PDB file of C-alpha atoms in Angstrom:
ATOM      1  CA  UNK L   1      -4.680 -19.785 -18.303  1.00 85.00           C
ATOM      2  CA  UNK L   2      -3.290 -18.300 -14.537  1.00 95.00           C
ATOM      3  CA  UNK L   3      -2.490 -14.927 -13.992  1.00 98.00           C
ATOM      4  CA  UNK L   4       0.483 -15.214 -12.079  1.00 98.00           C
ATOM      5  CA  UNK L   5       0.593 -11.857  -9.880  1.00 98.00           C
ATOM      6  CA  UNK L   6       3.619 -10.905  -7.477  1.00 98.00           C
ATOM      7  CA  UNK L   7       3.501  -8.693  -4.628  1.00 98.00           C
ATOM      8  CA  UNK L   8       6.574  -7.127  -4.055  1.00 97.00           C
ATOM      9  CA  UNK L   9       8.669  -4.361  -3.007  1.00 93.00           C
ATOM     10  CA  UNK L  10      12.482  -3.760  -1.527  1.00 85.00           C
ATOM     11  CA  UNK L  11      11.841  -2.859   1.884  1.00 84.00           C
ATOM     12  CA  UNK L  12      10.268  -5.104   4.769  1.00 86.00           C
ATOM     13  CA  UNK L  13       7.252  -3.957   6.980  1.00 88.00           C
ATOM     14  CA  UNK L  14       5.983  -1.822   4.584  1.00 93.00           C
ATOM     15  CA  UNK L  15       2.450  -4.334   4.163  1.00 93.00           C
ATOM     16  CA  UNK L  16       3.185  -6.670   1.511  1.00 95.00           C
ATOM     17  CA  UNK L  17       1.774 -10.024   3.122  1.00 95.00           C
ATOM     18  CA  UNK L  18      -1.536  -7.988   4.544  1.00 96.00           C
ATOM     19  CA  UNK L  19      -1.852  -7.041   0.806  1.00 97.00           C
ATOM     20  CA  UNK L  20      -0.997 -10.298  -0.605  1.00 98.00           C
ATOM     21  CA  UNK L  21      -3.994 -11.658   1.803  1.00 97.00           C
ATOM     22  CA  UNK L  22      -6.098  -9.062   0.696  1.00 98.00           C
ATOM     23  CA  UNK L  23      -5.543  -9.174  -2.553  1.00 98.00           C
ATOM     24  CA  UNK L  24      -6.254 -12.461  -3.553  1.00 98.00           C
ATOM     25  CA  UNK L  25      -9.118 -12.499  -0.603  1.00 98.00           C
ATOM     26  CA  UNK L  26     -10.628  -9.718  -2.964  1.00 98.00           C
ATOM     27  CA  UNK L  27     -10.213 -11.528  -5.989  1.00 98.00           C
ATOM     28  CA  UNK L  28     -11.705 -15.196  -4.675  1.00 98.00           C
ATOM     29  CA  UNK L  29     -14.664 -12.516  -3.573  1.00 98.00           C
ATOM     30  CA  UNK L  30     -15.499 -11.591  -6.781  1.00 97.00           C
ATOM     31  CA  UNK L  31     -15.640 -15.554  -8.046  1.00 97.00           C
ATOM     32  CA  UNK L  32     -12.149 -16.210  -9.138  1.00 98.00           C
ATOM     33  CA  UNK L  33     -10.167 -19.349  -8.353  1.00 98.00           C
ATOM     34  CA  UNK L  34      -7.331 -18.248  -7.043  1.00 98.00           C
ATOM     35  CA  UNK L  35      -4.326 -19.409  -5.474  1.00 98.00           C
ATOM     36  CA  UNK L  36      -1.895 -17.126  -2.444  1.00 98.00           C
ATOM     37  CA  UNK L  37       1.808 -18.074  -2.045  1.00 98.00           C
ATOM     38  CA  UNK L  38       4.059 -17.657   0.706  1.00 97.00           C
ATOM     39  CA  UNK L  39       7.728 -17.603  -0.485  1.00 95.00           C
ATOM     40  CA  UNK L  40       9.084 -16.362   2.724  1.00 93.00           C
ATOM     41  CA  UNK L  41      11.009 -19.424   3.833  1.00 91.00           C
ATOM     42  CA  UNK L  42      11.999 -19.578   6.968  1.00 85.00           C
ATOM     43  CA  UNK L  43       9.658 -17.101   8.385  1.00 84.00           C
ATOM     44  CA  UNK L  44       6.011 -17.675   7.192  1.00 86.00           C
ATOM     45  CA  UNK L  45       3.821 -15.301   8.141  1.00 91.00           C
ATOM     46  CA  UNK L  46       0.921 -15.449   5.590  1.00 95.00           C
ATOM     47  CA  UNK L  47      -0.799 -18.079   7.363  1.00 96.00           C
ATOM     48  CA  UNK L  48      -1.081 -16.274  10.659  1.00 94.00           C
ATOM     49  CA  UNK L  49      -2.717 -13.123   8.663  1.00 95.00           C
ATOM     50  CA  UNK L  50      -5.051 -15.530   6.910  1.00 96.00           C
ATOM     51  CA  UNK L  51      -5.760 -17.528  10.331  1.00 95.00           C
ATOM     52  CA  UNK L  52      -5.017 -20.925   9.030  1.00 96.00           C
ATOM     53  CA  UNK L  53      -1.478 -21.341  10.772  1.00 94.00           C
ATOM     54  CA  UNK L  54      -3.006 -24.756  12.493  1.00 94.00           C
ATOM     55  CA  UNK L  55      -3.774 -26.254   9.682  1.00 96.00           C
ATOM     56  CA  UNK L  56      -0.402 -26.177   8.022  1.00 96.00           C
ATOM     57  CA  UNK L  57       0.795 -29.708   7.110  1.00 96.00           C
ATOM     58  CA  UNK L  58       2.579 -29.368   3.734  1.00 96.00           C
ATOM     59  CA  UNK L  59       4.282 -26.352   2.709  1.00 96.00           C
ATOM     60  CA  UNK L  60       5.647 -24.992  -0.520  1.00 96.00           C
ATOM     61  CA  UNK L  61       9.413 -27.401  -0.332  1.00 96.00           C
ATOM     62  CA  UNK L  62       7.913 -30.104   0.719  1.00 96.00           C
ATOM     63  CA  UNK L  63       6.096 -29.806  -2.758  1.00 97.00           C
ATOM     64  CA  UNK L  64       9.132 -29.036  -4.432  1.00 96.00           C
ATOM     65  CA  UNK L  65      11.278 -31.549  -3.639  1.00 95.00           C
ATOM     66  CA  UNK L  66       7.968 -34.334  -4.210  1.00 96.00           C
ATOM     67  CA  UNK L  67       7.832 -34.902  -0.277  1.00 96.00           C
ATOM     68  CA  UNK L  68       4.158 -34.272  -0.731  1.00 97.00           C
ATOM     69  CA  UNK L  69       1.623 -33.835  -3.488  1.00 98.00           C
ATOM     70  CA  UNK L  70       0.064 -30.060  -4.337  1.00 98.00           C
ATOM     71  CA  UNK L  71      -3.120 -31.047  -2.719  1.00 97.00           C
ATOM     72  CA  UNK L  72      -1.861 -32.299   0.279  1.00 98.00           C
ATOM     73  CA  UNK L  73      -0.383 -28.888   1.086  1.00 98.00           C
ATOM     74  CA  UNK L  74      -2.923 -26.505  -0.826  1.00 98.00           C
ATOM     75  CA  UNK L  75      -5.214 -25.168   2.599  1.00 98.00           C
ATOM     76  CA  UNK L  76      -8.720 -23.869   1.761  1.00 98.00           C
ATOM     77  CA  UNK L  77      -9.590 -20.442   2.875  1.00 97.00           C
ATOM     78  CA  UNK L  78     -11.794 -20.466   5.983  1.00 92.00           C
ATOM     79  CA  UNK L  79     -13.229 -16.718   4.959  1.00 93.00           C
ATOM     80  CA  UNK L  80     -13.712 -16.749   1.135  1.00 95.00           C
ATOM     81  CA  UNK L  81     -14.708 -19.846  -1.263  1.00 94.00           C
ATOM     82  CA  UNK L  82     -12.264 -19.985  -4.505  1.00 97.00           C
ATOM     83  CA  UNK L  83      -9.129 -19.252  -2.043  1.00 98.00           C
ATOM     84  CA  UNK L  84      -6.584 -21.499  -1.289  1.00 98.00           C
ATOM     85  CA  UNK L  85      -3.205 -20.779   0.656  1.00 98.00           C
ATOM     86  CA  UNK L  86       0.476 -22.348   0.143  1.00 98.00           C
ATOM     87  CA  UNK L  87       2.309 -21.632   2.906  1.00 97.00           C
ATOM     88  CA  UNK L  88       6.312 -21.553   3.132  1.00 94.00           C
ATOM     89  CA  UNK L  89       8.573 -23.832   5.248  1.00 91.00           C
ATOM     90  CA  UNK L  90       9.818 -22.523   8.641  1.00 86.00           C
ATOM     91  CA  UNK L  91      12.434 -25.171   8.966  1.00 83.00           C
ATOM     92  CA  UNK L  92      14.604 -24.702   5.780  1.00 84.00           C
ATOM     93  CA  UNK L  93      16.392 -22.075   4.574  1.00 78.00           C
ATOM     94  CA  UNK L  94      15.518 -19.724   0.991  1.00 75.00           C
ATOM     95  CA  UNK L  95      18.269 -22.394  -0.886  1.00 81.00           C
ATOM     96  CA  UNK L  96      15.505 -24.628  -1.090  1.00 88.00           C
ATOM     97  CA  UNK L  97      13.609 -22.778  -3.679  1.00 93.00           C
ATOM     98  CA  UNK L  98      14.299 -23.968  -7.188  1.00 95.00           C
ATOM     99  CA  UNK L  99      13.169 -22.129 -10.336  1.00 96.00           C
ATOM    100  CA  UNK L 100      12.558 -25.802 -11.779  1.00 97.00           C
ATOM    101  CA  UNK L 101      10.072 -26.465  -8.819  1.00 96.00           C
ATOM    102  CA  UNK L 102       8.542 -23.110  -8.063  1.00 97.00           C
ATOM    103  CA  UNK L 103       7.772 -23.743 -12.302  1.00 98.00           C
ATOM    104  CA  UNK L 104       6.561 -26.753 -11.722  1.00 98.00           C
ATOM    105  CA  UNK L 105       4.159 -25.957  -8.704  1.00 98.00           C
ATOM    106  CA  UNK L 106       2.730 -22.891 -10.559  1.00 98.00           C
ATOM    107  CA  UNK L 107       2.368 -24.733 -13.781  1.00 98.00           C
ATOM    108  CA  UNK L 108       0.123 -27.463 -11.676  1.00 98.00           C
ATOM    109  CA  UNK L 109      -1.847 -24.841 -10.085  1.00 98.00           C
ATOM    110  CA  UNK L 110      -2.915 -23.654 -13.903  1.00 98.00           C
ATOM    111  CA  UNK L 111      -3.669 -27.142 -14.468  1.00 98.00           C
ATOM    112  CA  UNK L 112      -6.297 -27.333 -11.280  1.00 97.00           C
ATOM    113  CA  UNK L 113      -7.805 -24.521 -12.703  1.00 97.00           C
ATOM    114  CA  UNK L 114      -6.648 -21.472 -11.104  1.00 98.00           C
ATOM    115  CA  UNK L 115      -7.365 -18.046 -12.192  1.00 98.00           C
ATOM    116  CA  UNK L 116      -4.667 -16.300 -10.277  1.00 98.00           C
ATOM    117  CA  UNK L 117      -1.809 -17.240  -8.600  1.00 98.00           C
ATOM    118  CA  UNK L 118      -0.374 -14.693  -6.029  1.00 98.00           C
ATOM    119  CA  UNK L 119       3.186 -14.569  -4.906  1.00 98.00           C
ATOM    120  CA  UNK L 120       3.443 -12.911  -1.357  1.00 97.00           C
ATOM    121  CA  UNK L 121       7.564 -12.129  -2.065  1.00 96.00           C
ATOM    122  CA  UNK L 122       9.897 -11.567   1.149  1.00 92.00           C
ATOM    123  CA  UNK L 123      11.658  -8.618   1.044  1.00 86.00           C
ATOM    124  CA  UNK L 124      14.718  -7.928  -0.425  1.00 81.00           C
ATOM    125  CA  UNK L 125      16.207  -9.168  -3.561  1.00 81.00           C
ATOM    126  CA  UNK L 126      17.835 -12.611  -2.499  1.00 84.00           C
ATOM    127  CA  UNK L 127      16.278 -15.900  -3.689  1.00 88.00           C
ATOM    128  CA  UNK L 128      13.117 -16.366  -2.415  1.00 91.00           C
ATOM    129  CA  UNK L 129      12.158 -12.693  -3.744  1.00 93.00           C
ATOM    130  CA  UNK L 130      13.754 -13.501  -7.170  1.00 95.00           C
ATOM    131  CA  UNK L 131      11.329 -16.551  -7.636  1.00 96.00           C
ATOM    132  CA  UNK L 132       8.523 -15.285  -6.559  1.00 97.00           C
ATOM    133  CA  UNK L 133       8.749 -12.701  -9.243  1.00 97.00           C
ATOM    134  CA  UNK L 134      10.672 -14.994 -12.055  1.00 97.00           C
ATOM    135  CA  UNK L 135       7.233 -15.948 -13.708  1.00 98.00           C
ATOM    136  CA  UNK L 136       5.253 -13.235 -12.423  1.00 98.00           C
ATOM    137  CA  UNK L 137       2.929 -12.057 -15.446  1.00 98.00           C
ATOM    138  CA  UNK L 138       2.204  -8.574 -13.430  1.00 98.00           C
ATOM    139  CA  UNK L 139       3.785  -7.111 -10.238  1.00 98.00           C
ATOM    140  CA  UNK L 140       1.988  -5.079  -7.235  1.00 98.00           C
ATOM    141  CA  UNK L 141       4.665  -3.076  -5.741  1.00 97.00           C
ATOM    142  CA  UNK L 142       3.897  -1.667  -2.064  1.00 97.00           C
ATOM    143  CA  UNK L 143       5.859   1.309  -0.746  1.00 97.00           C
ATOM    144  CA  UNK L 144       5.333   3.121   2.562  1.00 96.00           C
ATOM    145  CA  UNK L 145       5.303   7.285   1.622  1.00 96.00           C
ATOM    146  CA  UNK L 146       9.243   7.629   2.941  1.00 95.00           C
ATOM    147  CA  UNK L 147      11.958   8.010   1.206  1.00 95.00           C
ATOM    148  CA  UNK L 148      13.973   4.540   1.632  1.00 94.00           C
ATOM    149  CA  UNK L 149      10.527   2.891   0.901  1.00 95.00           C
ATOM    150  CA  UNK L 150      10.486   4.329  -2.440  1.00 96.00           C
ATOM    151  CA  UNK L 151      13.879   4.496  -3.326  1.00 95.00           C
ATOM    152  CA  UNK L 152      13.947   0.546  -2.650  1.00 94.00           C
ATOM    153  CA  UNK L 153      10.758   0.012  -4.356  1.00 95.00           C
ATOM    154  CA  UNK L 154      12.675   1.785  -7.728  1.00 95.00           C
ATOM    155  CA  UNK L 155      15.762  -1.410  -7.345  1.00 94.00           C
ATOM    156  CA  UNK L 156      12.617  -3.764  -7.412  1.00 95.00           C
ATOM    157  CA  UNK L 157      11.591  -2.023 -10.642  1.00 96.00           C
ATOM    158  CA  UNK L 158      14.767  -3.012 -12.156  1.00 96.00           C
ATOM    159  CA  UNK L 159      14.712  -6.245 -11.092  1.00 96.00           C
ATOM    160  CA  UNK L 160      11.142  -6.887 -12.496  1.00 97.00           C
ATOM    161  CA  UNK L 161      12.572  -5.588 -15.294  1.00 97.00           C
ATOM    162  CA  UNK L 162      15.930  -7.647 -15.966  1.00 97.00           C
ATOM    163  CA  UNK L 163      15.296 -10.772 -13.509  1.00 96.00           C
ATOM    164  CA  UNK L 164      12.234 -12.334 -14.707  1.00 97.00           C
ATOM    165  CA  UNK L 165      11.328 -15.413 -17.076  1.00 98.00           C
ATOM    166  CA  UNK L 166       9.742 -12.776 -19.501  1.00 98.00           C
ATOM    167  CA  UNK L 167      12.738 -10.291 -19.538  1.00 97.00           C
ATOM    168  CA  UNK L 168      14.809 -13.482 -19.811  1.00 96.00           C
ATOM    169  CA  UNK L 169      13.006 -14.440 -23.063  1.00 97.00           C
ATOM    170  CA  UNK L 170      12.618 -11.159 -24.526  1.00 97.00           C
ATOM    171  CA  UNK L 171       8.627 -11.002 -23.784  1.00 97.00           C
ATOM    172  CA  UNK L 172       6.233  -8.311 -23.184  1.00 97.00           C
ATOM    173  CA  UNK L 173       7.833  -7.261 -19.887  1.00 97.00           C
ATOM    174  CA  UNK L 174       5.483  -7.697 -16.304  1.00 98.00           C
ATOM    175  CA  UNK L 175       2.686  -5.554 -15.814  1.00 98.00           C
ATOM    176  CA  UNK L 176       3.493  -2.949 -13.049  1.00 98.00           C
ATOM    177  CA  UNK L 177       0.976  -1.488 -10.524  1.00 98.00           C
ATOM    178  CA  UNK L 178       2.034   0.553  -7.166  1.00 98.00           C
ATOM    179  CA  UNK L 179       0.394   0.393  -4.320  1.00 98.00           C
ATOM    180  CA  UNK L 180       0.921   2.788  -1.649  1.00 98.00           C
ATOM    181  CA  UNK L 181       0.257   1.730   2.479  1.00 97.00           C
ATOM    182  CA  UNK L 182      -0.022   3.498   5.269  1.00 96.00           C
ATOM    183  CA  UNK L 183      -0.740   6.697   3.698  1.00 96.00           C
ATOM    184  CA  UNK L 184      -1.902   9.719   5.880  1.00 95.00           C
ATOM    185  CA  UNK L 185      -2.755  12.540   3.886  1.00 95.00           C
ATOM    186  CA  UNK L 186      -2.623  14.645   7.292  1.00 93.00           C
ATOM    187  CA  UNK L 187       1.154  13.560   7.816  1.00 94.00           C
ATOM    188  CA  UNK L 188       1.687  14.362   4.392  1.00 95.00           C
ATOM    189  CA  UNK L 189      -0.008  18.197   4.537  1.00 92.00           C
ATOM    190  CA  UNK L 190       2.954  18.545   7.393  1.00 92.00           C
ATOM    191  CA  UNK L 191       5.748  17.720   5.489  1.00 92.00           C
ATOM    192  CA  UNK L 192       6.284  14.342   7.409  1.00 94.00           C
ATOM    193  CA  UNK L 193       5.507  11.963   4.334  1.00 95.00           C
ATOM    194  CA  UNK L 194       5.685  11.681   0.430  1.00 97.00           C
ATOM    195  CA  UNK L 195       2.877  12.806  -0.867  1.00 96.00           C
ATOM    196  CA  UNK L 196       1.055  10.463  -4.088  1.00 97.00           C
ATOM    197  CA  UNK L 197       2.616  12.571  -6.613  1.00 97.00           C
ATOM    198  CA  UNK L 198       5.881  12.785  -5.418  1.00 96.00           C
ATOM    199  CA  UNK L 199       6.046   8.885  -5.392  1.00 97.00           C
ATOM    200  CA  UNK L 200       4.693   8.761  -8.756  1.00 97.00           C
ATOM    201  CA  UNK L 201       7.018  11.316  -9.948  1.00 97.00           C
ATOM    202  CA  UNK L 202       9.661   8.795  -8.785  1.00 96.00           C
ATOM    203  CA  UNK L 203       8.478   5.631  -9.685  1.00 97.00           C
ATOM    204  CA  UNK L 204       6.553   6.177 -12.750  1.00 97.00           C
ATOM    205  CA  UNK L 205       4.483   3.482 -12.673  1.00 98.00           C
ATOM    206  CA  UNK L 206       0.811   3.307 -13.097  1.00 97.00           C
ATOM    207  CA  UNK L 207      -0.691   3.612  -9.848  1.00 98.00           C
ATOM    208  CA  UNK L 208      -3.498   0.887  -8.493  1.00 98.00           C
ATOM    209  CA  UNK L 209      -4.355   2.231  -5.300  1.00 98.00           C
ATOM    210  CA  UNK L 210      -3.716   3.952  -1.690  1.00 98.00           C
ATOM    211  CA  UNK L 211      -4.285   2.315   1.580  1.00 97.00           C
ATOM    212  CA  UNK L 212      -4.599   4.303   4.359  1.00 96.00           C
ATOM    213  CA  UNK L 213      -2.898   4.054   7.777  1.00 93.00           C
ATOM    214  CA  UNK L 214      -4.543   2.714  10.588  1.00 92.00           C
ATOM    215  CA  UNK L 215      -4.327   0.677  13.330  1.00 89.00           C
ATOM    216  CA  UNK L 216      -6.824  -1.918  12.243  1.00 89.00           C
ATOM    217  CA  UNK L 217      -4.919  -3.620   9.871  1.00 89.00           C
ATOM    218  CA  UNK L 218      -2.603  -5.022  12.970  1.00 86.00           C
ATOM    219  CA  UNK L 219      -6.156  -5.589  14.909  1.00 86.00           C
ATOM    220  CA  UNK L 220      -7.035  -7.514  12.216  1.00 89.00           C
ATOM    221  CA  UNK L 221      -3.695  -9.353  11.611  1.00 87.00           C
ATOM    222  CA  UNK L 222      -3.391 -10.944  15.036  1.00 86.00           C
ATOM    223  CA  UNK L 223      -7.071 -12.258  14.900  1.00 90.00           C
ATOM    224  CA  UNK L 224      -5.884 -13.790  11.391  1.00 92.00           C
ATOM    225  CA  UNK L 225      -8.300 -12.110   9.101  1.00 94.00           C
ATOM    226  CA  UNK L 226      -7.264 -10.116   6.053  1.00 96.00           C
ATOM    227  CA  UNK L 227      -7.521  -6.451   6.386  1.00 96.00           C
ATOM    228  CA  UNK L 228     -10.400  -7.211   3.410  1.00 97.00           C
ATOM    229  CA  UNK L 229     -12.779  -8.371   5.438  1.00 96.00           C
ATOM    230  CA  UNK L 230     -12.680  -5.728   8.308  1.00 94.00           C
ATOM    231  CA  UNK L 231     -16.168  -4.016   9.050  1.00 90.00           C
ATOM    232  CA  UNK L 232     -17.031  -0.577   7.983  1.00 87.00           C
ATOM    233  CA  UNK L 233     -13.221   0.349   7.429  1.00 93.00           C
ATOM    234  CA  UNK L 234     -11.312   2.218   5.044  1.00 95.00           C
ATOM    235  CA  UNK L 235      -8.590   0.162   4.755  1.00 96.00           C
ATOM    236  CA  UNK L 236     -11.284  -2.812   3.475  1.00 97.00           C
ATOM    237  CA  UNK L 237     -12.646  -0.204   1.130  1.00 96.00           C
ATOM    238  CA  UNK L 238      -9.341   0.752  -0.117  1.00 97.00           C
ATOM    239  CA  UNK L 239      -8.331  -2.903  -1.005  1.00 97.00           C
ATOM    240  CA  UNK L 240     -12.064  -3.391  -2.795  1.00 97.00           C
ATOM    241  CA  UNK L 241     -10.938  -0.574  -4.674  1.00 98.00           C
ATOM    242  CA  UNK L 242      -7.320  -2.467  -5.775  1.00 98.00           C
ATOM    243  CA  UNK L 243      -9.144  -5.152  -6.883  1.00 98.00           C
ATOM    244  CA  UNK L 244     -11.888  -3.750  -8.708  1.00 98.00           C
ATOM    245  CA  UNK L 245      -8.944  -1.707 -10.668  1.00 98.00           C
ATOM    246  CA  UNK L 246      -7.221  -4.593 -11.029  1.00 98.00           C
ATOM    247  CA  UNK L 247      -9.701  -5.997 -12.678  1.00 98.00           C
ATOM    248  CA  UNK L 248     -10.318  -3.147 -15.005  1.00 96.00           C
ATOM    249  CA  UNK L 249     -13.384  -1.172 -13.430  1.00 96.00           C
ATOM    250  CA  UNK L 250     -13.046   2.288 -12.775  1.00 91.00           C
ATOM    251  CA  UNK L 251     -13.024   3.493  -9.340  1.00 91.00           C
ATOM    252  CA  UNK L 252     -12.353   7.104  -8.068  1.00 93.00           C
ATOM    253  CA  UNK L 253      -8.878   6.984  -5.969  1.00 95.00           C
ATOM    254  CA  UNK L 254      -9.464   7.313  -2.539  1.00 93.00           C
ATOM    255  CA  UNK L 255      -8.163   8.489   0.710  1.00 92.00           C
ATOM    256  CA  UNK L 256      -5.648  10.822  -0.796  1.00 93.00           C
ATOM    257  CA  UNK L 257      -7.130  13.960   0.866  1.00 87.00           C
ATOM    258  CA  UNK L 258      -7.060  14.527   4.385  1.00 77.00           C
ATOM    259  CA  UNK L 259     -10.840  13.917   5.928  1.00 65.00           C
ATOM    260  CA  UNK L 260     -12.981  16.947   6.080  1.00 62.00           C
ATOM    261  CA  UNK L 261     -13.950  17.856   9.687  1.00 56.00           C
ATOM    262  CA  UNK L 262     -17.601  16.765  10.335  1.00 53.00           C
ATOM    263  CA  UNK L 263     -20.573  19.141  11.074  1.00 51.00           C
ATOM    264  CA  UNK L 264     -20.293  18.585  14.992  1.00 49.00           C
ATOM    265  CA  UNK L 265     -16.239  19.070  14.613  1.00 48.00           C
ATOM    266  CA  UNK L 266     -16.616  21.984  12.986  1.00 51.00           C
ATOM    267  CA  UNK L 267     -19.429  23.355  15.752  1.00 51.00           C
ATOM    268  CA  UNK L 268     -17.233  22.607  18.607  1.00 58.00           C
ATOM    269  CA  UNK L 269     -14.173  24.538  16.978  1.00 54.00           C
ATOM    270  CA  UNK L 270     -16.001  27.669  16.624  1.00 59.00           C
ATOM    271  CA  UNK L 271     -17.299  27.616  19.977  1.00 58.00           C
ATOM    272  CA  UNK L 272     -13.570  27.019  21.322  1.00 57.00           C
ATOM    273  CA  UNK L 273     -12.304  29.718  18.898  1.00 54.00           C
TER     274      UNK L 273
END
């Protein structure tokens, strides 16, 4: 049976599609079928981030409203075997989303024999973010360490909590996991950013992992590879880590702490003391 996962949060730009790539890049690494879904009609971004933006024939509505058959517009991942991509329409509007066909597509991806199924929501809380989380079995919420990050991360919380099929039926309610981005412990030692605890003194939800900030992840977002696969980086290492958790291993949680000077830094400071 899928895992149907959504990646969410309230606030745009804060790294949701990079992490949506990533994520289910990470899982497909370690062997798992798995299916990534751009709901974000009308923009579409996630195939430009997973490089495969030429190769877009089909998208999600034309599957919806039986314009074209799932694998006509499922894409195959050029960087990871067991990855495949469903990218949104640019041409229509969010309207087009109905919770009869997103069912309907998600219910055939099961059926192909998908492991997971990952939602890469838009931001906000109109329609295309409400059905990418209305049969979302767990929920990755990203924040940014500022303030109107987290406090619109909390509104996504209650909509997780009221909006979906399983609050709707009176079910277990969706797994939660947060996911902070951009995180620079440095910033955060000056007072400039939330620090991990004080987001998880206001969230309250279990927390899956910390990516930190760097400029690598846009490097790697206009040459359309997920941040995942980037070379000797922490921001690869840190999304290993989510998935790894994710999948129940135990990993120490990284990049919290600023990064201790190195031998020769510490040399040259003395002898400029």
């Amino acid at each position: 049976m899928a895992k149907i996962i959504v990646v969410t949060s309230g606030k745009g730009g804060v790294g949701k599609t990079t992490t949506s790539a990533s994520f289910a890049s990470g899982l497909a690494m370690r062997g798992h079928k798995t299916t990534v879904i751009d709901f974000d009609v009308g923009l579409r971004n996630l195939d430009l981030i997973m490089g495969c933006e030429r190769r877009v024939v089909y998208d999600l509505v034309n599957v919806i409203h039986d314009e074209a058959k799932l694998s006509q517009a499922l894409i195959k991942d050029k960087h990871t075997e067991h990855l495949h991509i469903l990218a949104a329409s640019q041409t229509r509007d969010k309207e087009a989303l109905t919770a009869d066909g997103v069912k309907r597509v998600l219910d055939e991806l099961a059926q192909m024999g998908m492991e997971y199924i990952v939602c890469d929501s838009p931001a906000g809380i109109e329609t295309g973010a409400l059905l990418a989380m209305r049969f979302a079995d767990e929920a990755v919420v990203v924040t940014n360490p500022e303030v109107s990050s987290v406090r619109d991360s909390d509104r996504i919380l209650g909509m997780l909590a009221s909006k979906t099929q399983r609050a709707i039926d009176g079910a277990d309610p969706v797994k939660e996991h947060l996911l902070i981005t951009r995180y620079s412990p440095s910033r955060v030692a000056d007072g400039q950013m939330l620090s991990v605890q004080d987001i998880e003194d206001i969230l309250r939800i279990p927390l899956i992992g910390v990516v930190p900030e760097s400029e690598s992840v846009l490097k790697a977002s206009n040459q359309g590879v997920p941040a995942i696969h980037l070379k000797a980086s922490a921001v690869s290492e840190a999304y290993k880590d989510v998935v790894r958790r994710f999948l129940g291993e135990g990993r120490e949680m990284r990049f919290t702490q600023p990064a201790r000077p190195t031998f020769f830094q510490r040399l040259f400071a003395r002898a400029g003391a």
